[in-house]
PDB file of C-alpha atoms in Angstrom:
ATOM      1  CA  UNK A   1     108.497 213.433 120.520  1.00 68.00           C
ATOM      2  CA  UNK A   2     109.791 213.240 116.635  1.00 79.00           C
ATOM      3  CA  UNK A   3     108.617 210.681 113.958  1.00 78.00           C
ATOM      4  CA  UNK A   4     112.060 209.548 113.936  1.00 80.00           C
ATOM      5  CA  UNK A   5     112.449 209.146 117.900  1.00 86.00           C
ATOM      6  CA  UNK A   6     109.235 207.137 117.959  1.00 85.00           C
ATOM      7  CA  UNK A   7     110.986 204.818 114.857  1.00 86.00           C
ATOM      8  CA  UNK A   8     113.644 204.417 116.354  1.00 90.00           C
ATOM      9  CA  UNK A   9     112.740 203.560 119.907  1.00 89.00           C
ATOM     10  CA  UNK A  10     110.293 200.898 118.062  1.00 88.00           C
ATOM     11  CA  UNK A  11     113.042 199.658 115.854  1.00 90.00           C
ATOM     12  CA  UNK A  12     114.688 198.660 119.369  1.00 92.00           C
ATOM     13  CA  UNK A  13     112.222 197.087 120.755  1.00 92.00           C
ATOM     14  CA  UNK A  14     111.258 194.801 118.182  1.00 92.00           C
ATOM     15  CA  UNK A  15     115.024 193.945 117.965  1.00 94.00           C
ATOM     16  CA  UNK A  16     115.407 193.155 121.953  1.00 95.00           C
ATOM     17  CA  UNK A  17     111.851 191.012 121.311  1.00 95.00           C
ATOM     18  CA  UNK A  18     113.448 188.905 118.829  1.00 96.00           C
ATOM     19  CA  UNK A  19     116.616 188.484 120.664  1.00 96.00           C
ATOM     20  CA  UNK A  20     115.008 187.301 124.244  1.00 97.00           C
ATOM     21  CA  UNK A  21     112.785 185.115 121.716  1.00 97.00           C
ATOM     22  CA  UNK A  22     115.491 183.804 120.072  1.00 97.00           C
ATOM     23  CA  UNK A  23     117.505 183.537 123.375  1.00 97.00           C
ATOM     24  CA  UNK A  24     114.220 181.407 125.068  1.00 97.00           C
ATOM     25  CA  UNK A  25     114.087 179.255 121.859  1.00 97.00           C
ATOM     26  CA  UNK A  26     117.420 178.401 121.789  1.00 96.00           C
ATOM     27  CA  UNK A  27     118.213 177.384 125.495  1.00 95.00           C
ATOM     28  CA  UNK A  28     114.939 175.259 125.503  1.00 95.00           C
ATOM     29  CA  UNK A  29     116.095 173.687 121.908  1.00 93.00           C
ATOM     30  CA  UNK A  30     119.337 173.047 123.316  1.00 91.00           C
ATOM     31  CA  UNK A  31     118.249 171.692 126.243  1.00 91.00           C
ATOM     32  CA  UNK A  32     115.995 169.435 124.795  1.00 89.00           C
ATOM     33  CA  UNK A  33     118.307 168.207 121.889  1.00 85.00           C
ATOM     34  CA  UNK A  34     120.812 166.991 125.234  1.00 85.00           C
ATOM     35  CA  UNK A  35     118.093 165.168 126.446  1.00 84.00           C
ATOM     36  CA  UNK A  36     116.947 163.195 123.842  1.00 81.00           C
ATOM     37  CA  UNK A  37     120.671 162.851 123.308  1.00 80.00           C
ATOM     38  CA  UNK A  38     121.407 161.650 126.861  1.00 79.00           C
ATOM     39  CA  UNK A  39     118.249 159.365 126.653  1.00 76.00           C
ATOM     40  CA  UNK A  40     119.454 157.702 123.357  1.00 73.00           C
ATOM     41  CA  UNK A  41     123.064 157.151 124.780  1.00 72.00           C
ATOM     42  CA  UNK A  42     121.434 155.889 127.707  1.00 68.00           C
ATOM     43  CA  UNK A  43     118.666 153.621 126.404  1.00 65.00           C
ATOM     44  CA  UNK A  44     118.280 150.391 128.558  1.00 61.00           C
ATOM     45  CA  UNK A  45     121.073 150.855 130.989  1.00 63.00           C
ATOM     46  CA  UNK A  46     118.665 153.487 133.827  1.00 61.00           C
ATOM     47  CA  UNK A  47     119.427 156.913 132.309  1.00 60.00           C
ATOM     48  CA  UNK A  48     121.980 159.476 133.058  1.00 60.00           C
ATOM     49  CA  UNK A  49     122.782 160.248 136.695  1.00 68.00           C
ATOM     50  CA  UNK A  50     121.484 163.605 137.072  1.00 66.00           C
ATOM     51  CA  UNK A  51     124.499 165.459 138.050  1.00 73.00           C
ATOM     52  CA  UNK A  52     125.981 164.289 134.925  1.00 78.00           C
ATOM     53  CA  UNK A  53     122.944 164.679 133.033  1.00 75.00           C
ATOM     54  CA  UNK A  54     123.062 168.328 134.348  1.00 84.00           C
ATOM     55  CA  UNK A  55     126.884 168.736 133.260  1.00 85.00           C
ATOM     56  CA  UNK A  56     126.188 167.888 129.879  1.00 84.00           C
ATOM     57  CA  UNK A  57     123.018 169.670 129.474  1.00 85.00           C
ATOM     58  CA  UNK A  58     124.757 173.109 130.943  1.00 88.00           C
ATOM     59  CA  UNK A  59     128.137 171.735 128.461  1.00 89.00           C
ATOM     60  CA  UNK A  60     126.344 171.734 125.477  1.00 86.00           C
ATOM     61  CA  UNK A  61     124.184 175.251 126.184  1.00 89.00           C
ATOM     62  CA  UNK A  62     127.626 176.620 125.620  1.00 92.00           C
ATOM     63  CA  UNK A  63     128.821 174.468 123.004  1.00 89.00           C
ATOM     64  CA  UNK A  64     126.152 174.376 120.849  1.00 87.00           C
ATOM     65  CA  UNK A  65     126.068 177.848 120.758  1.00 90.00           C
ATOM     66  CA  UNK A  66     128.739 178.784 117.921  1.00 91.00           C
ATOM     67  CA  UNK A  67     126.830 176.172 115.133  1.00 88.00           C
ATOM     68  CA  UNK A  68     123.484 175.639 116.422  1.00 90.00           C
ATOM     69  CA  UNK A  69     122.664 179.443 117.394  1.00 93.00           C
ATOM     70  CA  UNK A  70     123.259 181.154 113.900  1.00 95.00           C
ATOM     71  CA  UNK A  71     120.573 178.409 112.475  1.00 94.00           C
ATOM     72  CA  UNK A  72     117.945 179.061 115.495  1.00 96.00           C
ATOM     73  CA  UNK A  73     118.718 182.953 114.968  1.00 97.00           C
ATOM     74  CA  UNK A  74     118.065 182.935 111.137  1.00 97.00           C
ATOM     75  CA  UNK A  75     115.303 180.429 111.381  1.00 97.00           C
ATOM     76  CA  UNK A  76     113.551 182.369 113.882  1.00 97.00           C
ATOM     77  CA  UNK A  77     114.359 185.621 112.287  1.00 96.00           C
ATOM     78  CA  UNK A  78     112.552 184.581 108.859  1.00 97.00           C
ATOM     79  CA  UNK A  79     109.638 182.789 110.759  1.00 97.00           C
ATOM     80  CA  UNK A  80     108.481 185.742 112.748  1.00 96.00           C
ATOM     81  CA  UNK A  81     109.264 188.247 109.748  1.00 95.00           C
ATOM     82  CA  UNK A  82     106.897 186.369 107.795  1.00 95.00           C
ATOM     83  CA  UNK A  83     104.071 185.713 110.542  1.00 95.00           C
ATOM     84  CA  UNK A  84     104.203 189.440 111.381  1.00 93.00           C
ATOM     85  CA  UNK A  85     104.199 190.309 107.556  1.00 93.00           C
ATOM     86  CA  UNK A  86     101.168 187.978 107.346  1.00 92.00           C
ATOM     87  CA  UNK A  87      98.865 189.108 110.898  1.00 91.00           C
ATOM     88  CA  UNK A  88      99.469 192.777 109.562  1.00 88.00           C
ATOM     89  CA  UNK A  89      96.029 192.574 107.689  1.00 89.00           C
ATOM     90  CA  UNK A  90      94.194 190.463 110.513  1.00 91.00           C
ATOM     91  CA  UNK A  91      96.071 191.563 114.147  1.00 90.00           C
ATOM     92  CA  UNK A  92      93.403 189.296 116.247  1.00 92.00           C
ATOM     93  CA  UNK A  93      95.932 186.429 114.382  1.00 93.00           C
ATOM     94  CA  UNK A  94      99.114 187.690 115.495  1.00 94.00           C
ATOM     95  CA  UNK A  95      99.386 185.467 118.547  1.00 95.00           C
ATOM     96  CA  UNK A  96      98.499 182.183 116.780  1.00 96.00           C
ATOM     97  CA  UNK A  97     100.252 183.448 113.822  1.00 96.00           C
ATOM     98  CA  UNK A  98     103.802 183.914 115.651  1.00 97.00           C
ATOM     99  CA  UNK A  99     103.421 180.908 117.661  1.00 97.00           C
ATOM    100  CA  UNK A 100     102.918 178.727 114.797  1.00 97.00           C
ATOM    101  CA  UNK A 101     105.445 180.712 112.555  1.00 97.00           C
ATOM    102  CA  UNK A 102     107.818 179.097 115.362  1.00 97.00           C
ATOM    103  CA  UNK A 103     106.966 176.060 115.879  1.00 98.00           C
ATOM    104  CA  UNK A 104     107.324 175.388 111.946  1.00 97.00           C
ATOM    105  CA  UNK A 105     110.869 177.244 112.050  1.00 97.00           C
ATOM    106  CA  UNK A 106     111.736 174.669 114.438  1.00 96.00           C
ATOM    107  CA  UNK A 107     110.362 171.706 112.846  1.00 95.00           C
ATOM    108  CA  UNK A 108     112.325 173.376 109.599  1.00 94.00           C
ATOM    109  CA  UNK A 109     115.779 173.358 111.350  1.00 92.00           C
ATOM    110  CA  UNK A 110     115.097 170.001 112.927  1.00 89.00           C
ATOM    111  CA  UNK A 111     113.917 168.574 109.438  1.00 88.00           C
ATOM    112  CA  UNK A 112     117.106 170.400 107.656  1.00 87.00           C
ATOM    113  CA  UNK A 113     119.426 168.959 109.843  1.00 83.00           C
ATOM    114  CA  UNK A 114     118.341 165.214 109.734  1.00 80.00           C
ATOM    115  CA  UNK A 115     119.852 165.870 106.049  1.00 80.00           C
ATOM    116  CA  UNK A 116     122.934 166.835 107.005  1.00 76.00           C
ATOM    117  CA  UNK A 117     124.640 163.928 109.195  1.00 69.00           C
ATOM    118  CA  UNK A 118     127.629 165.458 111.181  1.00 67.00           C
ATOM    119  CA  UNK A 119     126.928 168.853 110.875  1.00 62.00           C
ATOM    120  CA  UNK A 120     126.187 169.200 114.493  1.00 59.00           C
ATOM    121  CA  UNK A 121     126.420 165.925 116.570  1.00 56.00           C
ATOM    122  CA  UNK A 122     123.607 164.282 117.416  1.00 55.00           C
ATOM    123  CA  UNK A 123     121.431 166.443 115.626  1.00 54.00           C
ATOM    124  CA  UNK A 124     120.026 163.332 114.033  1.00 55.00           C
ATOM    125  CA  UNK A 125     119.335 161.394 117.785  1.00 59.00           C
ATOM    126  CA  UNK A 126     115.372 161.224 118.573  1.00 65.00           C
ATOM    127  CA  UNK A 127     112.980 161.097 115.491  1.00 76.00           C
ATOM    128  CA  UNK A 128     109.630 162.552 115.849  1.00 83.00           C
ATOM    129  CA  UNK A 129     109.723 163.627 120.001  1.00 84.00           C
ATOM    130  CA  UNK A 130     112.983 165.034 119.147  1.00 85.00           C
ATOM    131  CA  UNK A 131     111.653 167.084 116.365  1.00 89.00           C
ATOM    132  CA  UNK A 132     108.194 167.865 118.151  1.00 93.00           C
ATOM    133  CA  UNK A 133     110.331 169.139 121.353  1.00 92.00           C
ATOM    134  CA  UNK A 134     111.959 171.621 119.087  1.00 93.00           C
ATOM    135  CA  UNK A 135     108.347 172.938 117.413  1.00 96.00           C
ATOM    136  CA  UNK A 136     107.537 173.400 121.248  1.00 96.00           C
ATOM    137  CA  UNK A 137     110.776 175.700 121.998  1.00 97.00           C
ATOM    138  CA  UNK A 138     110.152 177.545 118.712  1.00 97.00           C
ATOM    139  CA  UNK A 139     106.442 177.443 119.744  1.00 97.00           C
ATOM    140  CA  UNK A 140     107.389 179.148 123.265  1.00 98.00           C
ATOM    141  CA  UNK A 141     110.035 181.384 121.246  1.00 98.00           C
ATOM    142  CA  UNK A 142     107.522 182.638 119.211  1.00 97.00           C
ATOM    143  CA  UNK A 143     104.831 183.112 122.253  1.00 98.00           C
ATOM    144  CA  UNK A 144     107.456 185.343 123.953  1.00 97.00           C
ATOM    145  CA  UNK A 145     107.889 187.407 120.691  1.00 97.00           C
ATOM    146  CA  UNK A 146     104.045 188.402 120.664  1.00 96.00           C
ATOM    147  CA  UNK A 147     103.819 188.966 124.337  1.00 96.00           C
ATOM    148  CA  UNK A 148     106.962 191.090 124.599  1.00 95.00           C
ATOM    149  CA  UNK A 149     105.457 193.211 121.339  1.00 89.00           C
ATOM    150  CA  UNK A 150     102.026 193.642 121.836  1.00 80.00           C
ATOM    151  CA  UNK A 151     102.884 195.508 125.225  1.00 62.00           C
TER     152      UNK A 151
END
């Protein structure tokens, strides 16, 4: 097999990493953000009825998709170049490295976008859970990235 073969079937799989990665981050991000959503909207009258709780979440999966992908997609992109720039010198960080280069890309769009009020509706909705649910889905994003590489 060539040099260039080897590059390029490497090349591909470090691309279809990132993308189920990115994919994993942002349904769980988007899922989340609907719930804290649907639990602020909700606060003090029982909650969402789950069908309808279940209708918005799969609504806004979709919806979000158009603004709130491109900033999960960059934000993951940069986090686990850098991590993987980073764990070159010591691999037995990699793991911990591209888990916590995802969490803090997370944290960094959640942060970002308290700043910019209607950007993305109720982007804002949920504080510190909000933002700590989103480090987890980067978190998980980044977990999948160093499982589906190290294979």
């Amino acid at each position: 097999m060539s040099m260039a073969s080897v590059a390029v079937r490497r090349g591909i799989r470090v691309f279809a990493s990132y993308g189920l990665a990115t994919l994993a981050t942002y349904v769980l991000a988007a899922v989340a953000a609907t719930q804290w959503m649907l639990a602020s909207l909700t606060e003090g009258s029982g909650g969402a009825a789950a069908p309808s709780a279940l209708l918005a979440t799969l609504q806004d999966l979709w919806g979000l998709l158009p603004s709130f992908g491109p900033i999960v997609a960059l934000a993951m992109g940069i986090g686990l170049l850098v991590a993987s720039g980073l764990t070159w010198f010591a691999p037995a960080l990699r793991g911990v490295g591209l888990v916590a280069a995802g969490t803090v890309a997370m944290i960094g769009v959640q942060v970002a976008l308290h700043q910019l009020p209607g950007f993305i509706p109720g982007a804002r909705a949920g504080g510190a859970g909000a933002t700590l649910a989103q480090g987890i889905a980067g978190g998980v994003g980044g977990y999948i990235y160093y499982l589906l590489r190290r294979t």
